[in-house]
Amino acid sequence: MSHIVVIGAGQAGASLVAKLRNSGFDGDITLIGAEPAPPYQRPPLSKAYLLGEMELERLYLRPESFYSDNNITLRLNTHVDAIDASAREVVIGDERISYDQLALTTGSVPRRLPAAIGGTLEGVHVVRTLEDVDQMATEIEKDRRVLIIGGGYIGLEAAAVAAKKGLNVTLVEMADRILQRVAAPETSDYFRALHHAHGVDIREGVGLDRLTGEGRVTGAVLSDGSTLDVDFAVIGVGIAPDTGLAEAAGLEIENGIKTDAHGRTSDSAIWAAGDCASFPYRGTRIRLESVPNAIDQAEIVARNMMGENVDYIAKPWFWSDQYDVKLQIAGLNAGYDNVVARPGEHDGSMSFWYYQGDTLLAVDAMNDPRAYMIGKRLIEAGKSADKTVISDPSADLKPLLK
Ligand SMILES: Cc1cc2nc3c(=O)[nH]c(=O)nc-3n(C[C@H](O)[C@H](O)[C@H](O)COP(=O)(O)OP(=O)(O)OC[C@H]3O[C@@H](n4cnc5c(N)ncnc54)[C@H](O)[C@@H]3O)c2cc1C
């Protein structure tokens, strides 16, 4: 009987095994994960869960019984040490498990700060796993001082939670502006103003020189020479795809584990999906770090493992929650050269439309689900949108879809 092994029991791994079963795969399935918890959703870790507004069980993607009910062997707390691709075996300590097909859904690892600048002091947190966030949550108490390093979505979401909980929050961003890597200056301005209104001290164009303290972090020296007293620190300086196993097994790596449009790696028996995988997209190769990508790509891989031949056509979308603002992003803005602003119907609702020339690439919508939905449908249909219509808040957007 055929045996499919999946390494990485996160969003993509869980979606992949569920899709295999509900598409009728009746061979053996083993899902192996290094973390102790059954597969769970990460987005609430820096939002509702960290705020204490979401219970642990609600994080789980499926109840643990789902796996046994569907005859899926779920091995938690189990780190795969190596893949022996020529023998078609995965190696866990002294144990070897053979596979007919293997999927890698190993996700990504947060970048940490070097020990030489205080990265390993107690009280310095990253935000990736449930364990990371449970540890960090014990630090969140009114009036404490937190330094957040990095003004990307994770850093800003952590800042929003801390500010809502009454902490004194300082956020440093080495680049000229927060969200520089992912958004236009207009979106950065919107979120800077939002955080200022909640008392967050945002310092842009200022890096961290070092964290200081004996054993535990108590302070920070910034690149402009200023110093801060700090009770704890949160590092949100990006992630790297977890490609270690794949690399050691001799698979091709190119900004993540390199896959073809079907999700197959350079070894025909091995597939990859989610944060760890790069794939062809509109003539280039990209890697996405998002839940929708992890689910959609994993489901395509599951179908292809069962013998279909379907291409993964990514339809990128993302979201972020900060205070009472829901940001929804459709499309990818890479290559934009102009941005059109559209005020929404309600106070504080706004959308920014990214164009390359007259071609619509992406939309950032703040508390404007309608602008997001229409933008998403236009982008996915390869349609553009007349800028004079977009910039006129009284103009109805729906006719653009025709
Ligand atoms: C705090 C936070 C907030 C986020 N917010 C959003 C959001 O608002 N919207 C959004 O779209 N996305 C968000 N994301 C990103 C999203 O969660 C990820 O893109 C998604 O989880 C990727 O799924 P994955 O299965 O590829 O990786 P993961 O969910 O990270 O799962 C990978 C798993 O593989 C395991 N693993 C790795 N190597 C091994 C090994 N050798 N042996 C065994 N197991 C191994 C890891 O331990 C991990 O559990 C957020 C992420 C974080 C951390």
mmCIF file of C-alpha atoms in Angstrom, residues 181-308:
data_model
loop_
_atom_site.group_PDB
_atom_site.id
_atom_site.type_symbol
_atom_site.label_atom_id
_atom_site.label_comp_id
_atom_site.label_asym_id
_atom_site.label_seq_id
_atom_site.Cartn_x
_atom_site.Cartn_y
_atom_site.Cartn_z
ATOM 1 C CA ARG A 181 9.329 46.230 2.488
ATOM 2 C CA VAL A 182 5.662 45.443 1.922
ATOM 3 C CA ALA A 183 3.636 48.612 1.398
ATOM 4 C CA ALA A 184 3.518 52.083 -0.125
ATOM 5 C CA PRO A 185 4.328 55.205 1.928
ATOM 6 C CA GLU A 186 0.572 55.956 2.084
ATOM 7 C CA THR A 187 -0.105 52.710 3.977
ATOM 8 C CA SER A 188 2.890 53.340 6.259
ATOM 9 C CA ASP A 189 1.516 56.816 7.026
ATOM 10 C CA TYR A 190 -1.905 55.386 7.860
ATOM 11 C CA PHE A 191 -0.513 52.857 10.341
ATOM 12 C CA ARG A 192 2.015 55.279 11.832
ATOM 13 C CA ALA A 193 -0.820 57.684 12.629
ATOM 14 C CA LEU A 194 -2.934 54.852 14.052
ATOM 15 C CA HIS A 195 -0.156 53.740 16.403
ATOM 16 C CA HIS A 196 0.654 57.318 17.429
ATOM 17 C CA ALA A 197 -2.990 57.780 18.357
ATOM 18 C CA HIS A 198 -2.593 54.808 20.717
ATOM 19 C CA GLY A 199 0.556 56.215 22.301
ATOM 20 C CA VAL A 200 3.144 54.004 20.598
ATOM 21 C CA ASP A 201 6.550 55.665 20.202
ATOM 22 C CA ILE A 202 7.592 54.750 16.648
ATOM 23 C CA ARG A 203 11.169 55.554 15.684
ATOM 24 C CA GLU A 204 11.945 55.138 11.995
ATOM 25 C CA GLY A 205 15.366 55.195 10.411
ATOM 26 C CA VAL A 206 16.691 53.982 13.770
ATOM 27 C CA GLY A 207 18.153 50.544 14.259
ATOM 28 C CA LEU A 208 19.081 48.614 17.340
ATOM 29 C CA ASP A 209 22.714 48.792 18.303
ATOM 30 C CA ARG A 210 22.413 46.297 21.164
ATOM 31 C CA LEU A 211 20.250 45.041 23.976
ATOM 32 C CA THR A 212 21.835 45.271 27.385
ATOM 33 C CA GLY A 213 21.443 43.497 30.711
ATOM 34 C CA GLU A 214 22.969 40.850 32.963
ATOM 35 C CA GLY A 215 21.243 37.590 32.102
ATOM 36 C CA ARG A 216 17.999 39.430 31.432
ATOM 37 C CA VAL A 217 17.363 42.369 29.117
ATOM 38 C CA THR A 218 17.062 45.678 30.982
ATOM 39 C CA GLY A 219 17.944 48.219 28.333
ATOM 40 C CA ALA A 220 18.750 49.011 24.743
ATOM 41 C CA VAL A 221 21.174 51.228 22.864
ATOM 42 C CA LEU A 222 19.836 52.459 19.540
ATOM 43 C CA SER A 223 21.819 53.272 16.404
ATOM 44 C CA ASP A 224 21.345 57.021 17.001
ATOM 45 C CA GLY A 225 23.100 56.630 20.365
ATOM 46 C CA SER A 226 19.947 56.983 22.461
ATOM 47 C CA THR A 227 19.293 54.551 25.294
ATOM 48 C CA LEU A 228 16.080 53.032 26.628
ATOM 49 C CA ASP A 229 15.073 51.188 29.778
ATOM 50 C CA VAL A 230 13.348 48.006 28.743
ATOM 51 C CA ASP A 231 11.450 45.290 30.613
ATOM 52 C CA PHE A 232 11.275 42.975 27.624
ATOM 53 C CA ALA A 233 11.833 43.008 23.865
ATOM 54 C CA VAL A 234 10.049 41.536 20.863
ATOM 55 C CA ILE A 235 11.964 40.750 17.706
ATOM 56 C CA GLY A 236 9.976 41.052 14.475
ATOM 57 C CA VAL A 237 12.696 41.234 11.853
ATOM 58 C CA GLY A 238 11.410 38.695 9.366
ATOM 59 C CA ILE A 239 11.587 35.008 8.719
ATOM 60 C CA ALA A 240 13.581 32.628 6.551
ATOM 61 C CA PRO A 241 12.114 29.577 4.826
ATOM 62 C CA ASP A 242 12.971 26.385 6.700
ATOM 63 C CA THR A 243 14.992 24.634 4.004
ATOM 64 C CA GLY A 244 17.608 22.832 6.127
ATOM 65 C CA LEU A 245 16.271 19.286 5.630
ATOM 66 C CA ALA A 246 15.681 19.834 1.921
ATOM 67 C CA GLU A 247 19.128 21.299 1.365
ATOM 68 C CA ALA A 248 20.845 18.450 3.201
ATOM 69 C CA ALA A 249 18.849 15.981 1.085
ATOM 70 C CA GLY A 250 20.244 17.595 -2.066
ATOM 71 C CA LEU A 251 17.037 19.278 -3.248
ATOM 72 C CA GLU A 252 17.323 22.445 -5.300
ATOM 73 C CA ILE A 253 16.836 25.620 -3.286
ATOM 74 C CA GLU A 254 15.953 28.998 -4.766
ATOM 75 C CA ASN A 255 14.413 31.435 -2.292
ATOM 76 C CA GLY A 256 12.958 28.399 -0.509
ATOM 77 C CA ILE A 257 12.551 24.830 -1.691
ATOM 78 C CA LYS A 258 12.264 25.090 -5.453
ATOM 79 C CA THR A 259 9.093 23.546 -6.856
ATOM 80 C CA ASP A 260 7.501 23.417 -10.277
ATOM 81 C CA ALA A 261 3.954 24.620 -10.933
ATOM 82 C CA HIS A 262 2.641 21.309 -9.559
ATOM 83 C CA GLY A 263 4.529 21.683 -6.284
ATOM 84 C CA ARG A 264 7.074 18.988 -7.100
ATOM 85 C CA THR A 265 10.686 19.543 -6.012
ATOM 86 C CA SER A 266 13.811 18.548 -7.934
ATOM 87 C CA ASP A 267 13.258 14.979 -6.565
ATOM 88 C CA SER A 268 10.203 13.506 -8.283
ATOM 89 C CA ALA A 269 9.001 11.742 -5.091
ATOM 90 C CA ILE A 270 9.212 14.891 -2.950
ATOM 91 C CA TRP A 271 6.809 17.846 -2.925
ATOM 92 C CA ALA A 272 6.725 21.094 -0.969
ATOM 93 C CA ALA A 273 4.112 23.683 0.000
ATOM 94 C CA GLY A 274 3.590 26.695 2.244
ATOM 95 C CA ASP A 275 6.105 29.200 3.593
ATOM 96 C CA CYS A 276 9.058 26.927 2.741
ATOM 97 C CA ALA A 277 8.343 26.577 -0.995
ATOM 98 C CA SER A 278 9.020 28.840 -3.962
ATOM 99 C CA PHE A 279 7.056 28.387 -7.160
ATOM 100 C CA PRO A 280 6.638 29.866 -10.651
ATOM 101 C CA TYR A 281 4.370 32.904 -10.857
ATOM 102 C CA ARG A 282 3.722 35.072 -13.920
ATOM 103 C CA GLY A 283 7.147 34.490 -15.423
ATOM 104 C CA THR A 284 9.097 34.792 -12.195
ATOM 105 C CA ARG A 285 9.520 32.728 -9.020
ATOM 106 C CA ILE A 286 8.008 33.765 -5.702
ATOM 107 C CA ARG A 287 7.476 32.506 -2.190
ATOM 108 C CA LEU A 288 4.537 33.648 -0.086
ATOM 109 C CA GLU A 289 4.223 33.766 3.684
ATOM 110 C CA SER A 290 0.490 33.545 4.264
ATOM 111 C CA VAL A 291 -2.287 31.240 5.358
ATOM 112 C CA PRO A 292 -4.228 31.340 2.058
ATOM 113 C CA ASN A 293 -1.071 30.361 0.180
ATOM 114 C CA ALA A 294 -0.309 27.517 2.603
ATOM 115 C CA ILE A 295 -3.816 26.084 2.202
ATOM 116 C CA ASP A 296 -4.238 26.514 -1.554
ATOM 117 C CA GLN A 297 -0.783 25.271 -2.469
ATOM 118 C CA ALA A 298 -1.004 22.279 -0.117
ATOM 119 C CA GLU A 299 -4.344 21.262 -1.607
ATOM 120 C CA ILE A 300 -2.933 21.430 -5.140
ATOM 121 C CA VAL A 301 0.033 19.315 -4.019
ATOM 122 C CA ALA A 302 -2.338 16.744 -2.474
ATOM 123 C CA ARG A 303 -4.234 16.447 -5.761
ATOM 124 C CA ASN A 304 -1.028 16.119 -7.751
ATOM 125 C CA MET A 305 0.308 13.469 -5.364
ATOM 126 C CA MET A 306 -2.809 11.505 -6.289
ATOM 127 C CA GLY A 307 -1.995 11.732 -9.974
ATOM 128 C CA GLU A 308 -3.748 14.874 -11.173
#
